[in-house]
CSV table of C-alpha atoms in Angstrom, one decimal:
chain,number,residue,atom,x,y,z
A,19,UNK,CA,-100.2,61.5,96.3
A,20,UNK,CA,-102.8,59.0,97.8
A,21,UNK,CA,-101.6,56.0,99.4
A,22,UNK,CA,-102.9,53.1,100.9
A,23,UNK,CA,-102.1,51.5,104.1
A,24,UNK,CA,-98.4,50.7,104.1
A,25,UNK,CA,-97.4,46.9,104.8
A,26,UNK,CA,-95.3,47.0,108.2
A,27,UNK,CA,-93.5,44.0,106.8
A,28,UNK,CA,-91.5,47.0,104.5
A,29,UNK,CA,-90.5,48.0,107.6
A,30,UNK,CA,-89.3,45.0,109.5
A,31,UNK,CA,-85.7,44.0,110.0
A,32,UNK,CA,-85.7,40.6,108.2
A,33,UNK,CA,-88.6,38.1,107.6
A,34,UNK,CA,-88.7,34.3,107.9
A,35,UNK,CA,-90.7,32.8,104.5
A,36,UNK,CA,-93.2,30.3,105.5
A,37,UNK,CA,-93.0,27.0,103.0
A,38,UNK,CA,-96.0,26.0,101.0
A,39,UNK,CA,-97.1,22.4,100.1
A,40,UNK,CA,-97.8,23.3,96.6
A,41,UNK,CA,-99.5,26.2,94.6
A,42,UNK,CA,-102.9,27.1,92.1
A,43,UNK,CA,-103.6,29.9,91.7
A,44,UNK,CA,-104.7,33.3,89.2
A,45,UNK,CA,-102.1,35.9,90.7
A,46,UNK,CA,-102.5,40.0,89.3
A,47,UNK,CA,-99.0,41.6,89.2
A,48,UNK,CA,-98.6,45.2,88.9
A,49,UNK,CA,-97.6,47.2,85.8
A,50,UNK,CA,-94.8,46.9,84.6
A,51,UNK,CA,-92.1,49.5,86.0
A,52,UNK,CA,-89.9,49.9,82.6
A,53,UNK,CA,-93.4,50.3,80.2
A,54,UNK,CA,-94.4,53.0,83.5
A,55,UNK,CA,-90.8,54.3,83.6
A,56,UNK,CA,-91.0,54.9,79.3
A,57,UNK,CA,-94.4,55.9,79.4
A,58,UNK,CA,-93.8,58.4,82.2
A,59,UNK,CA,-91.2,60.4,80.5
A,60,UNK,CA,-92.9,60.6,76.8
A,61,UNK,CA,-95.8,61.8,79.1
A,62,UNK,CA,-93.9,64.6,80.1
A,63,UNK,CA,-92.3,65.7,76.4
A,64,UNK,CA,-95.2,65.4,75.2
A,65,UNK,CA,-96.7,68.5,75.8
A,66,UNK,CA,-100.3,66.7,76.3
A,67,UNK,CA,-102.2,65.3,79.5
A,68,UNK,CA,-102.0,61.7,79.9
A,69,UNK,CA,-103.4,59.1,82.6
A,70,UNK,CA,-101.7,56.1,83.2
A,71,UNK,CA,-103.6,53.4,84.2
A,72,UNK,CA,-102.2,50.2,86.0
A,73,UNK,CA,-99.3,51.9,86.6
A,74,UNK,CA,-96.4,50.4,89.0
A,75,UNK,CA,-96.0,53.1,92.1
A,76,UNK,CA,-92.9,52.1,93.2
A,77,UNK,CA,-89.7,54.1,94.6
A,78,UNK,CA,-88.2,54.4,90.7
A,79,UNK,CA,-91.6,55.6,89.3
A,80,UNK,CA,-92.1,58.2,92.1
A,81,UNK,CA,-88.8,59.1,91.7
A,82,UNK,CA,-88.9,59.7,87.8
A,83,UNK,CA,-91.9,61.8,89.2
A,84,UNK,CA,-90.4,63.8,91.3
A,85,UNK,CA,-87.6,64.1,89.1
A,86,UNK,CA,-89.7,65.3,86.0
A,87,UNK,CA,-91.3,67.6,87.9
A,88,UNK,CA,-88.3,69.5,89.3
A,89,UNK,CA,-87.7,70.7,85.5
A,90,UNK,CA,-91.2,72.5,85.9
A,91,UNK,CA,-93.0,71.6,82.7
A,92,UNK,CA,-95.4,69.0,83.8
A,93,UNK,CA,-97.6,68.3,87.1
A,94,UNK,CA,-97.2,64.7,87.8
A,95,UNK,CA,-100.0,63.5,89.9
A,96,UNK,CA,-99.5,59.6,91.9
A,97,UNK,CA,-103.1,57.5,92.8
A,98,UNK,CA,-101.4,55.1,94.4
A,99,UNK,CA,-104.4,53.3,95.3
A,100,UNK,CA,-105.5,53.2,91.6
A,101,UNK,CA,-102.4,52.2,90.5
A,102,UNK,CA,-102.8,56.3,88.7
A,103,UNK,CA,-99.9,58.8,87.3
A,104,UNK,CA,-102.0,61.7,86.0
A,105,UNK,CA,-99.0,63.7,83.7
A,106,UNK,CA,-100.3,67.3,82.9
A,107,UNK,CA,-97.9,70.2,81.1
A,108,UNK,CA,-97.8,73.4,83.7
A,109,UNK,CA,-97.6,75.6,80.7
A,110,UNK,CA,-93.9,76.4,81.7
A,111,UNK,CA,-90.8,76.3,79.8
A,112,UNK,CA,-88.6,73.7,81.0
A,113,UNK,CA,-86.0,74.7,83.1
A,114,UNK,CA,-83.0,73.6,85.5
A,115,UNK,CA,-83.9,73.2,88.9
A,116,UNK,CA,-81.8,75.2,91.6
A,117,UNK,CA,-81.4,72.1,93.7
A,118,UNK,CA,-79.9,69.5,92.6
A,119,UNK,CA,-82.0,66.0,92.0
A,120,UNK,CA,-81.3,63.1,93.8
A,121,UNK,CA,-82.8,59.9,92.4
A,122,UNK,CA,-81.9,57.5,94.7
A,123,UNK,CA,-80.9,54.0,93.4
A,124,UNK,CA,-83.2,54.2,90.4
A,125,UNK,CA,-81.4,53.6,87.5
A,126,UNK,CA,-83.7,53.3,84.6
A,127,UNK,CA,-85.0,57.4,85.8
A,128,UNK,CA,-81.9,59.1,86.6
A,129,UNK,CA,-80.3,57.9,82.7
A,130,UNK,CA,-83.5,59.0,80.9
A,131,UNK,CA,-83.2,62.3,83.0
A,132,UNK,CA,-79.3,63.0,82.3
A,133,UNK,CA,-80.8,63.7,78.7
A,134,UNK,CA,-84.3,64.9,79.4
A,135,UNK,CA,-82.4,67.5,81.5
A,136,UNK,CA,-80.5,68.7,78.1
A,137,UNK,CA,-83.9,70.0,76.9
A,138,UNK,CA,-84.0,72.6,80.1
A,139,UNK,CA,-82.5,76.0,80.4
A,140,UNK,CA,-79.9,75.8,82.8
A,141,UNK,CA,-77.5,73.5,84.7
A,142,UNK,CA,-79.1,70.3,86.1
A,143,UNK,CA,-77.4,68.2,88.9
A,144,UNK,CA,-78.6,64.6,89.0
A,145,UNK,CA,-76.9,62.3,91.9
A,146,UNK,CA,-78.4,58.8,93.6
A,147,UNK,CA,-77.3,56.9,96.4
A,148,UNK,CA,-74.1,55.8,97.5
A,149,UNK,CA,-74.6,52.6,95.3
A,150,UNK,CA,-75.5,54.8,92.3
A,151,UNK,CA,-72.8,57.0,92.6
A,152,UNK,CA,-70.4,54.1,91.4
A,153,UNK,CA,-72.6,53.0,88.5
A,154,UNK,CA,-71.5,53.9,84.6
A,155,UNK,CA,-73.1,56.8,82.9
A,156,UNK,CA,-69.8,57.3,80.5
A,157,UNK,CA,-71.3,56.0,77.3
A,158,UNK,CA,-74.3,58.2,77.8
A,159,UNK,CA,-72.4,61.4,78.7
A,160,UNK,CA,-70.1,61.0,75.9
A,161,UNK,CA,-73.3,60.7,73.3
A,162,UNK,CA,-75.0,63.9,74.4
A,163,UNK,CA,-72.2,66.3,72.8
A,164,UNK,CA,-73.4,65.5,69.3
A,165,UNK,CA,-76.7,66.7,70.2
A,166,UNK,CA,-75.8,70.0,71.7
A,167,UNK,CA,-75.6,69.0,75.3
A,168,UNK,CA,-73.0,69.1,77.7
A,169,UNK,CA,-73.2,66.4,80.3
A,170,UNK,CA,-70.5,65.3,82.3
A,171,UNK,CA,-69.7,63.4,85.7
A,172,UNK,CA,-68.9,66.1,88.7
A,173,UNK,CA,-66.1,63.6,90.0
A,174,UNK,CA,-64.9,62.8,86.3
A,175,UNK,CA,-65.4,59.3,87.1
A,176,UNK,CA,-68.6,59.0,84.7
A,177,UNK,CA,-70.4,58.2,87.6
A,178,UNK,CA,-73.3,60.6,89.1
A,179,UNK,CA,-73.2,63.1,90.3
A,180,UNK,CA,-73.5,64.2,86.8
A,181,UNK,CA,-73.9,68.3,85.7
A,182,UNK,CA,-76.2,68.6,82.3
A,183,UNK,CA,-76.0,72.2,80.7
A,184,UNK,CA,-79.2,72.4,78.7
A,185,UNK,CA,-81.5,74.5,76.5
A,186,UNK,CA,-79.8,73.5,73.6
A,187,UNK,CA,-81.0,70.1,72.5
A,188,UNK,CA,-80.4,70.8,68.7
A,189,UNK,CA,-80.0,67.0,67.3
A,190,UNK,CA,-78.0,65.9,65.2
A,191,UNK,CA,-76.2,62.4,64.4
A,192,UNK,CA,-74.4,60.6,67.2
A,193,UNK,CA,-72.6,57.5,68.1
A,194,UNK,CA,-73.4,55.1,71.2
A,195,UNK,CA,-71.7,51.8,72.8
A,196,UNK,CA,-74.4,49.5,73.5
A,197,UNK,CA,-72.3,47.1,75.4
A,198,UNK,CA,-72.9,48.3,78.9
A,199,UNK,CA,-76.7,49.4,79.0
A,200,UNK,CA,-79.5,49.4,77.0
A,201,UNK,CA,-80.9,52.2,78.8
A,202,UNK,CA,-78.4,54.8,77.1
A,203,UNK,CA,-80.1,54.3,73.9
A,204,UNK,CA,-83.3,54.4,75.3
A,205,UNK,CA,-82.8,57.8,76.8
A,206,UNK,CA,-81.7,59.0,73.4
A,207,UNK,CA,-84.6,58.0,72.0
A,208,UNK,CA,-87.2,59.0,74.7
A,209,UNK,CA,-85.8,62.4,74.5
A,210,UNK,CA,-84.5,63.0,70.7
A,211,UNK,CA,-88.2,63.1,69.8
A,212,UNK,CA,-88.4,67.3,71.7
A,213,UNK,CA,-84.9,67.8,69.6
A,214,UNK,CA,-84.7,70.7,67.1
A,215,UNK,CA,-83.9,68.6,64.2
A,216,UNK,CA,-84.0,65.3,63.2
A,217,UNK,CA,-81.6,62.9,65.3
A,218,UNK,CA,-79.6,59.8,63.9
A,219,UNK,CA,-78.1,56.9,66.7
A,220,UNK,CA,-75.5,54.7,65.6
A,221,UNK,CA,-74.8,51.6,67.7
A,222,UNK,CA,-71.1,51.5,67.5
A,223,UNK,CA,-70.9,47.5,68.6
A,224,UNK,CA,-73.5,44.8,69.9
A,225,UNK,CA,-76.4,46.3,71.8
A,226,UNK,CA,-77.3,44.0,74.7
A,227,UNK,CA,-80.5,43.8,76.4
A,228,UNK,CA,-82.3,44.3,73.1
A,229,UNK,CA,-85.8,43.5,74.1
A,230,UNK,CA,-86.0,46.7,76.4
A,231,UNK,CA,-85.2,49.4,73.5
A,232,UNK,CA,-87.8,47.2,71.5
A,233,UNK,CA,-90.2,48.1,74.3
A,234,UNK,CA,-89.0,52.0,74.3
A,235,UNK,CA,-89.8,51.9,70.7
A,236,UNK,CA,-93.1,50.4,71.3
A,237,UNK,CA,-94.5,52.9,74.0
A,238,UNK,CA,-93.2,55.7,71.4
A,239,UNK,CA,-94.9,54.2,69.0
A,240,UNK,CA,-98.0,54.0,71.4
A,241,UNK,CA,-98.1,57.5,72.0
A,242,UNK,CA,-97.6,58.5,68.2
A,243,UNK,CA,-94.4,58.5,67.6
A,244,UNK,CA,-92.7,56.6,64.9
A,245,UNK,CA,-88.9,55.9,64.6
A,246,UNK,CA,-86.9,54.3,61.5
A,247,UNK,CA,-84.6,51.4,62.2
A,248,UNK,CA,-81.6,49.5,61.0
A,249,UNK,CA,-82.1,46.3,63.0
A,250,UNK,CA,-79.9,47.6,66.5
A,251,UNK,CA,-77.3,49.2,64.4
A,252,UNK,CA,-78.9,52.8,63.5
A,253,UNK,CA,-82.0,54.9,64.9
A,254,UNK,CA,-83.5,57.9,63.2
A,255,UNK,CA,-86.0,60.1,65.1
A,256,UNK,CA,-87.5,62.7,62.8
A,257,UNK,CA,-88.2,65.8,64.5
A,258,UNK,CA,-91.7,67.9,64.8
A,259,UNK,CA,-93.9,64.7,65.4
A,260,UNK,CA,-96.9,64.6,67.2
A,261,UNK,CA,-97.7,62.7,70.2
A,262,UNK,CA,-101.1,61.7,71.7
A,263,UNK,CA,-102.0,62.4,75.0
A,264,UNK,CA,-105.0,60.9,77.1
A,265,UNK,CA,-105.2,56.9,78.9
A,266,UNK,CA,-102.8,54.3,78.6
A,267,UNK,CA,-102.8,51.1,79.9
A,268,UNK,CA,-99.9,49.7,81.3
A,269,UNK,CA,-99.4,46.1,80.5
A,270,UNK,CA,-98.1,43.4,84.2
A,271,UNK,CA,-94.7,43.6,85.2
A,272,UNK,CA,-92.9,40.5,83.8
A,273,UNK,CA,-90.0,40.7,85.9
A,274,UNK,CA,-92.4,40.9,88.7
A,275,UNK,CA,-94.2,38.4,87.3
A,276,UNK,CA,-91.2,36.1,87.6
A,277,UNK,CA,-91.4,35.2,90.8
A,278,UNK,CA,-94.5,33.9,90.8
A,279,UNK,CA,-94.0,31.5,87.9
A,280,UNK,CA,-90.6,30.5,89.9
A,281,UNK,CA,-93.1,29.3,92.7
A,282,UNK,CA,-95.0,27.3,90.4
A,283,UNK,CA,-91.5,26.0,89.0
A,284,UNK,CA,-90.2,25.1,92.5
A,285,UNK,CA,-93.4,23.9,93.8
A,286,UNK,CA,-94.6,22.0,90.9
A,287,UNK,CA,-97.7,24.1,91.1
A,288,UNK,CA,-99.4,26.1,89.0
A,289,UNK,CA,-99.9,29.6,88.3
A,290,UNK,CA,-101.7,32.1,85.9
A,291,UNK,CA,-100.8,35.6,85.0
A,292,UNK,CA,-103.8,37.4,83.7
A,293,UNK,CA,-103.2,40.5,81.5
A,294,UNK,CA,-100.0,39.7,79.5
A,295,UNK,CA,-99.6,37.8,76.6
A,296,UNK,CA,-97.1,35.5,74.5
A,297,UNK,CA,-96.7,38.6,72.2
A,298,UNK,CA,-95.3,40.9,74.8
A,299,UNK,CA,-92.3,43.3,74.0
A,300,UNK,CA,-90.9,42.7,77.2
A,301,UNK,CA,-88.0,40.7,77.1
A,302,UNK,CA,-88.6,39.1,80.7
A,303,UNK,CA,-91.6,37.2,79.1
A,304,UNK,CA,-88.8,34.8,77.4
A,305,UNK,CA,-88.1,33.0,80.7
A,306,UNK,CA,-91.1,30.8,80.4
A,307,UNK,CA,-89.8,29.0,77.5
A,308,UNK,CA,-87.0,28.5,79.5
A,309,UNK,CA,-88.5,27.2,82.3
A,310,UNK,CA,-90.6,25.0,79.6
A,311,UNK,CA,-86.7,23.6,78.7
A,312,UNK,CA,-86.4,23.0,82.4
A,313,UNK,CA,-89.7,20.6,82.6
A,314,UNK,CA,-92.1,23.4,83.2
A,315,UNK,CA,-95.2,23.3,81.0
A,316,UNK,CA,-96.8,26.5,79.9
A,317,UNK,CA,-99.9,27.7,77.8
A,318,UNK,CA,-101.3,31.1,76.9
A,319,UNK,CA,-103.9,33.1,75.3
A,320,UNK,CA,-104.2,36.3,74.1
A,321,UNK,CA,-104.4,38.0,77.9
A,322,UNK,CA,-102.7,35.2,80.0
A,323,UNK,CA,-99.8,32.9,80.9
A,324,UNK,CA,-100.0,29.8,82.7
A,325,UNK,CA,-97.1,27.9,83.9
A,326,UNK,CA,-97.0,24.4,85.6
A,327,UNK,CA,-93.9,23.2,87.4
A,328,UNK,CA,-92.1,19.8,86.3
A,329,UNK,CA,-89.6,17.4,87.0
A,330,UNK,CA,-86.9,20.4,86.7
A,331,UNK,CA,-83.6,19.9,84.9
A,332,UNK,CA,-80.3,22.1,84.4
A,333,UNK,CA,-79.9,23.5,81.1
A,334,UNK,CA,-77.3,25.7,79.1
A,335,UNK,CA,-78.8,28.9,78.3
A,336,UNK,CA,-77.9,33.1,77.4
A,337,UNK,CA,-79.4,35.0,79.4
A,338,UNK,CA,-78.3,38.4,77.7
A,339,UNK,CA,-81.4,39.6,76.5
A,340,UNK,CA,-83.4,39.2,80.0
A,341,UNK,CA,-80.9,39.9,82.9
A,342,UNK,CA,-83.1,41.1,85.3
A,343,UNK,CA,-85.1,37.6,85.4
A,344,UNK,CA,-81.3,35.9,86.0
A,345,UNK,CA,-82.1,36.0,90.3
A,346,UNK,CA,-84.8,34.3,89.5
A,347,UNK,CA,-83.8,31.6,87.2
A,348,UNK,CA,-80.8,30.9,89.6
A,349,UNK,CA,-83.6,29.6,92.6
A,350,UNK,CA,-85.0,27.7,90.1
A,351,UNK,CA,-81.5,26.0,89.1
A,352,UNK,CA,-80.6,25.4,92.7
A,353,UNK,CA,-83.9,22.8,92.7
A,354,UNK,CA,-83.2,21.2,89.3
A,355,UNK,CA,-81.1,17.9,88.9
A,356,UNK,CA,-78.1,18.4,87.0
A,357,UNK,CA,-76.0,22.4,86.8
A,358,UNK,CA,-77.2,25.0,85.1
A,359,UNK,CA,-74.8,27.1,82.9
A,360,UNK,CA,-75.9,30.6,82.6
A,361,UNK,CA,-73.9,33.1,80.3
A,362,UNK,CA,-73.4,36.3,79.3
A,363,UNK,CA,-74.6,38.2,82.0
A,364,UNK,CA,-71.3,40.4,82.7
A,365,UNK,CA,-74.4,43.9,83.4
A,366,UNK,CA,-75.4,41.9,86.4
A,367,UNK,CA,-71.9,43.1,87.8
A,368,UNK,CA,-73.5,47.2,88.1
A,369,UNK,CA,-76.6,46.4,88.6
A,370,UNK,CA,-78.4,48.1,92.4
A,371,UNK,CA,-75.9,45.6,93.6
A,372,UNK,CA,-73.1,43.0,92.0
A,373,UNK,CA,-76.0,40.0,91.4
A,374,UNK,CA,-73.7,37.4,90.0
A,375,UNK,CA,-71.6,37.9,93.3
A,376,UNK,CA,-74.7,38.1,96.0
A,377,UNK,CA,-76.3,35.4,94.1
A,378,UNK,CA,-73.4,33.0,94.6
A,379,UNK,CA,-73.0,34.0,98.1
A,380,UNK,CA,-76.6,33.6,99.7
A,381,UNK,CA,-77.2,30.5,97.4
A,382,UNK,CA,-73.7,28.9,98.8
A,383,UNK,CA,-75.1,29.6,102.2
A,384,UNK,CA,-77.7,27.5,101.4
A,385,UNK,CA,-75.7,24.7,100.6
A,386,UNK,CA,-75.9,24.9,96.7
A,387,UNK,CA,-72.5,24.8,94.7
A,388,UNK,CA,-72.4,27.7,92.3
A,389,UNK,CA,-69.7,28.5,90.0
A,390,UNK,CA,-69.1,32.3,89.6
A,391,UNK,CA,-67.1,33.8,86.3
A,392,UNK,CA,-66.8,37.4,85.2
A,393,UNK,CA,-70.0,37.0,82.9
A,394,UNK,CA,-71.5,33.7,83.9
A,395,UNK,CA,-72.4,31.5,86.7
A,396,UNK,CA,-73.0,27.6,86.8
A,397,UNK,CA,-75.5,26.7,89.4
A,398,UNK,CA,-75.7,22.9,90.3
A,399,UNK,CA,-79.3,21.6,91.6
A,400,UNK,CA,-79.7,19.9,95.0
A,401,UNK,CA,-81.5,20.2,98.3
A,402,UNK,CA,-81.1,23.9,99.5
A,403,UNK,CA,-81.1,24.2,102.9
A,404,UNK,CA,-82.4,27.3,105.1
A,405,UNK,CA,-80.0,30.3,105.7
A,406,UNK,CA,-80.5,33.8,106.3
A,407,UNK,CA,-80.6,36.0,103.3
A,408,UNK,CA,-78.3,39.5,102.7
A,409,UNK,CA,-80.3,41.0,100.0
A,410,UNK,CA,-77.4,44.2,99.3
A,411,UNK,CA,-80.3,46.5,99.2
A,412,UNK,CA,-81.7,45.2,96.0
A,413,UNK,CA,-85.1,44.3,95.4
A,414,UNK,CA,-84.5,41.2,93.0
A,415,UNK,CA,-82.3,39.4,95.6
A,416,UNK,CA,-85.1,39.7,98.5
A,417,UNK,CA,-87.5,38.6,96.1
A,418,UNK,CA,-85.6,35.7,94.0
A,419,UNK,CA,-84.6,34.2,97.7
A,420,UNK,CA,-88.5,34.4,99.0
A,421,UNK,CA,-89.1,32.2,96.9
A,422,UNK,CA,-86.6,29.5,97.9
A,423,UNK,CA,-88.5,29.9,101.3
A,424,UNK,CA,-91.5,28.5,99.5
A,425,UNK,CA,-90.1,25.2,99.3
A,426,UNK,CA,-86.9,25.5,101.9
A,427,UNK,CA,-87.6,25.6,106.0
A,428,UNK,CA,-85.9,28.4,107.7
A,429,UNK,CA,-85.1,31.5,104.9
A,430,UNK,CA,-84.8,34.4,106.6
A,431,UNK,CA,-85.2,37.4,104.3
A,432,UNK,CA,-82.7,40.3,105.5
A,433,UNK,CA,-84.5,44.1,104.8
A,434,UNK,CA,-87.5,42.6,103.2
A,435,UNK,CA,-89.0,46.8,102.4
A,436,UNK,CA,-86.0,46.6,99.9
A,437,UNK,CA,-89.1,45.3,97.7
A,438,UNK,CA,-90.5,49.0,97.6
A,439,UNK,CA,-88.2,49.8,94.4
A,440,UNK,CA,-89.9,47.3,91.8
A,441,UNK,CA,-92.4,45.7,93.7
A,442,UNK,CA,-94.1,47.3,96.7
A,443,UNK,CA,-97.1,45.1,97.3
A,444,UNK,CA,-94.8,42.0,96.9
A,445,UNK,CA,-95.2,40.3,100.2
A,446,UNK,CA,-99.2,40.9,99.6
A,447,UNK,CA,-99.2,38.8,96.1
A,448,UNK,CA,-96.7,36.3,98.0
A,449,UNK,CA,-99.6,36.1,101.0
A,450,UNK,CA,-102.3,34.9,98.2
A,451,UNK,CA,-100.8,31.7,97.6
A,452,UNK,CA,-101.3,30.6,101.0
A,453,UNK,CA,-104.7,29.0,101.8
A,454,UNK,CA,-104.6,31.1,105.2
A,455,UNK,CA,-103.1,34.1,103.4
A,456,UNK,CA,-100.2,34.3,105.6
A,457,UNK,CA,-96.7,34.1,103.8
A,458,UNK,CA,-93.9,35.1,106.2
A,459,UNK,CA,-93.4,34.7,110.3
């Protein structure tokens, strides 16, 4: 792995965001980490070599890597200076790993490997941090059976650490819950596509978070593989397809790219995203429009997004479809006149932290009146004032709350390296807006 010099701001205890007059500016965000994430583990089932260009090297793609790599089928080689994940097969059978594989607190990676593991000879251990050891894998784990592996949760809690007995992926029809995670059914997917037969999904009730099994389905369907669909109801992977190896191009990061359109928001600046367009399968895209409903004004073409901040205004709006964004749209909200409803949200609740909760606790430090219910929060607007910032170990919450330092004297970001797990060069990007390229103090 090649890296570049690290940022010692990743390393600092807490960080004070300097506040900008305005903003205009063209801003390049890294790939995006879910297209990476997918694209990663097709790579690896795929049985071809495949480069990955623009890819995000962050702390979930290199553990996904790492990860991949401990089942011995592929060689996974990280450029981190060219933005580079080089997948090549080793020519080995897949197979469990003595050790067992931690994953940290990457989410996304450790669900699609709880089923990529079912494909390898052997019993797999997977386990995260402390935070992921509480988060749900019990939809997932009670799936697998169907399809000929056993996966369950060491402390029966369906929590990791979870224990996958594999080599016996057969396929099959099976039946999934939707409600808590999108990423269940993706894993299925990623993986049923190396089964033994064909394999059938059934979504047994609402799948939220739609967009992001859109975008598995698209990166399958970029590498060759083709899957049948009943709306989000039912999912049929024929077996024995074949997938295409050699470069991809990984499309910006638009949850990273939220931020910066936040700044523009806040500021009543503007901002341009080159190298993602209106016709994106990321879900994330969908907060411009709302930003448009808050006053923001936006335009596009085929490669970019431009969005120019406005007189902002509270609005009513779901926000199940983009949850990640939901940080983000809360700084907005606490500079708009008027509240700002935001609903059904309840995934925010096991997320790397609880992000209904934190955000309602730093923004009341600020002085901003936030309403917080199981699955919603109403934000009302006014003049935040400076505070320092617990970010919970969570990227989104460091990076939301920067930007309220744009406009707001005296934020004060707690473990600012947090970043590393989405966004690693974040405080760089922030550092371009400045004339003096200087963000943080």
């Amino acid at each position: 792995m090649t890296s570049s010099a690290p940022d010692p701001r990743r390393q600092a205890a807490e960080l004070t965001v300097r506040p900008l007059a305005t903003v205009d500016a063209e801003v390049k965000v890294l790939g995006s980490k879910s297209y990476t994430n997918r694209y990663l583990a097709i790579a690896s089932l795929s049985g071809q070599e495949t480069t990955l260009d623009n890819a995000l090297i962050s702390d979930d793609t290199v553990y996904l890597s790492r990860g991949i790599e401990a089942l011995g089928h592929v060689r996974v080689e990280i450029d981190e200076q060219r933005g580079r994940i080089h997948v090549t097969p080793s020519g080995e059978a897949m197979r469990a790993p003595q050790e067992e594989i931690f994953m940290g607190g990457a989410g996304t990676p450790l669900r699609f490997l709880i089923s990529m593991a079912g494909h390898a000879s052997g019993v797999t251990t997977i386990t995260g941090n402390a935070r992921m050891q509480e988060r749900p894998m019990g939809d997932l784990l009670a799936a697998l059976p169907a399809l000929g592996v056993e996966a369950v949760s060491v402390r029966g809690n369906g929590s990791p650490p979870i224990r996958v007995v594999g080599g016996a992926f057969r396929g099959g029809a099976t039946r999934i819950s939707g409600a808590v995670s999108s990423q269940f059914t993706s894993s299925l997917l990623i993986n049923a596509v190396a089964a033994e037969s064909d394999v059938e999904i059934t979504i047994v009730d609402d799948l939220i978070s739609k967009p992001y099994v859109d975008m598995t389905i698209a990166a399958l369907a970029e590498m060759g593989v083709r899957i049948k669909r009943d709306g989000y109801t039912r999912f049929t992977v024929a077996s024995g397809q074949s997938f295409r190896g050699g470069p991809v191009t990984v499309e910006p990061d638009a949850s990273g790219m939220s931020y910066l359109l936040a700044a523009a928001a806040v500021l009543g600046g503007r901002i341009t995203i080159p190298g993602i367009g209106p016709d994106s399968h990321q879900g994330d895209v969908g907060l411009v429009e709302v930003l448009t409903r808050m006053g923001c004004t936006a335009s596009f073409d085929d490669n970019a997004i431009t969005l120019k901040g406005g007189e902002l205004r509270g609005i009513e709006v779901d926000m199940e479809s983009m949850p990640d964004v939901v940080p983000t749209l809360a700084i907005v909200a606490a500079f708009a006149e008027g509240s700002t409803h935001i609903s059904n949200i309840a995934s925010l609740r096991v997320k790397e932290c609880d992000r209904i909760a934190a955000v309602t606790t730093e923004l009341r430090k600020m002085g901003i009146s936030v309403e917080e219910y199981p699955d919603a929060m109403t934000i009302t607007g006014g003049r935040p004032t400076g505070a320092v910032i617990d970010t919970y170990d969570d990227h989104r919450i460091a990076m939301c709350f920067a930007i309220a330092g744009l406009r707001t004297e005296g934020v004060v970001i707690r473990d600012p390296g947090c970043v590393a797990k989405s966004f690693p060069t974040f405080w760089q990007t922030l550092d371009t807006l400045y004339p003096d390229g200087v963000s943080t103090r």
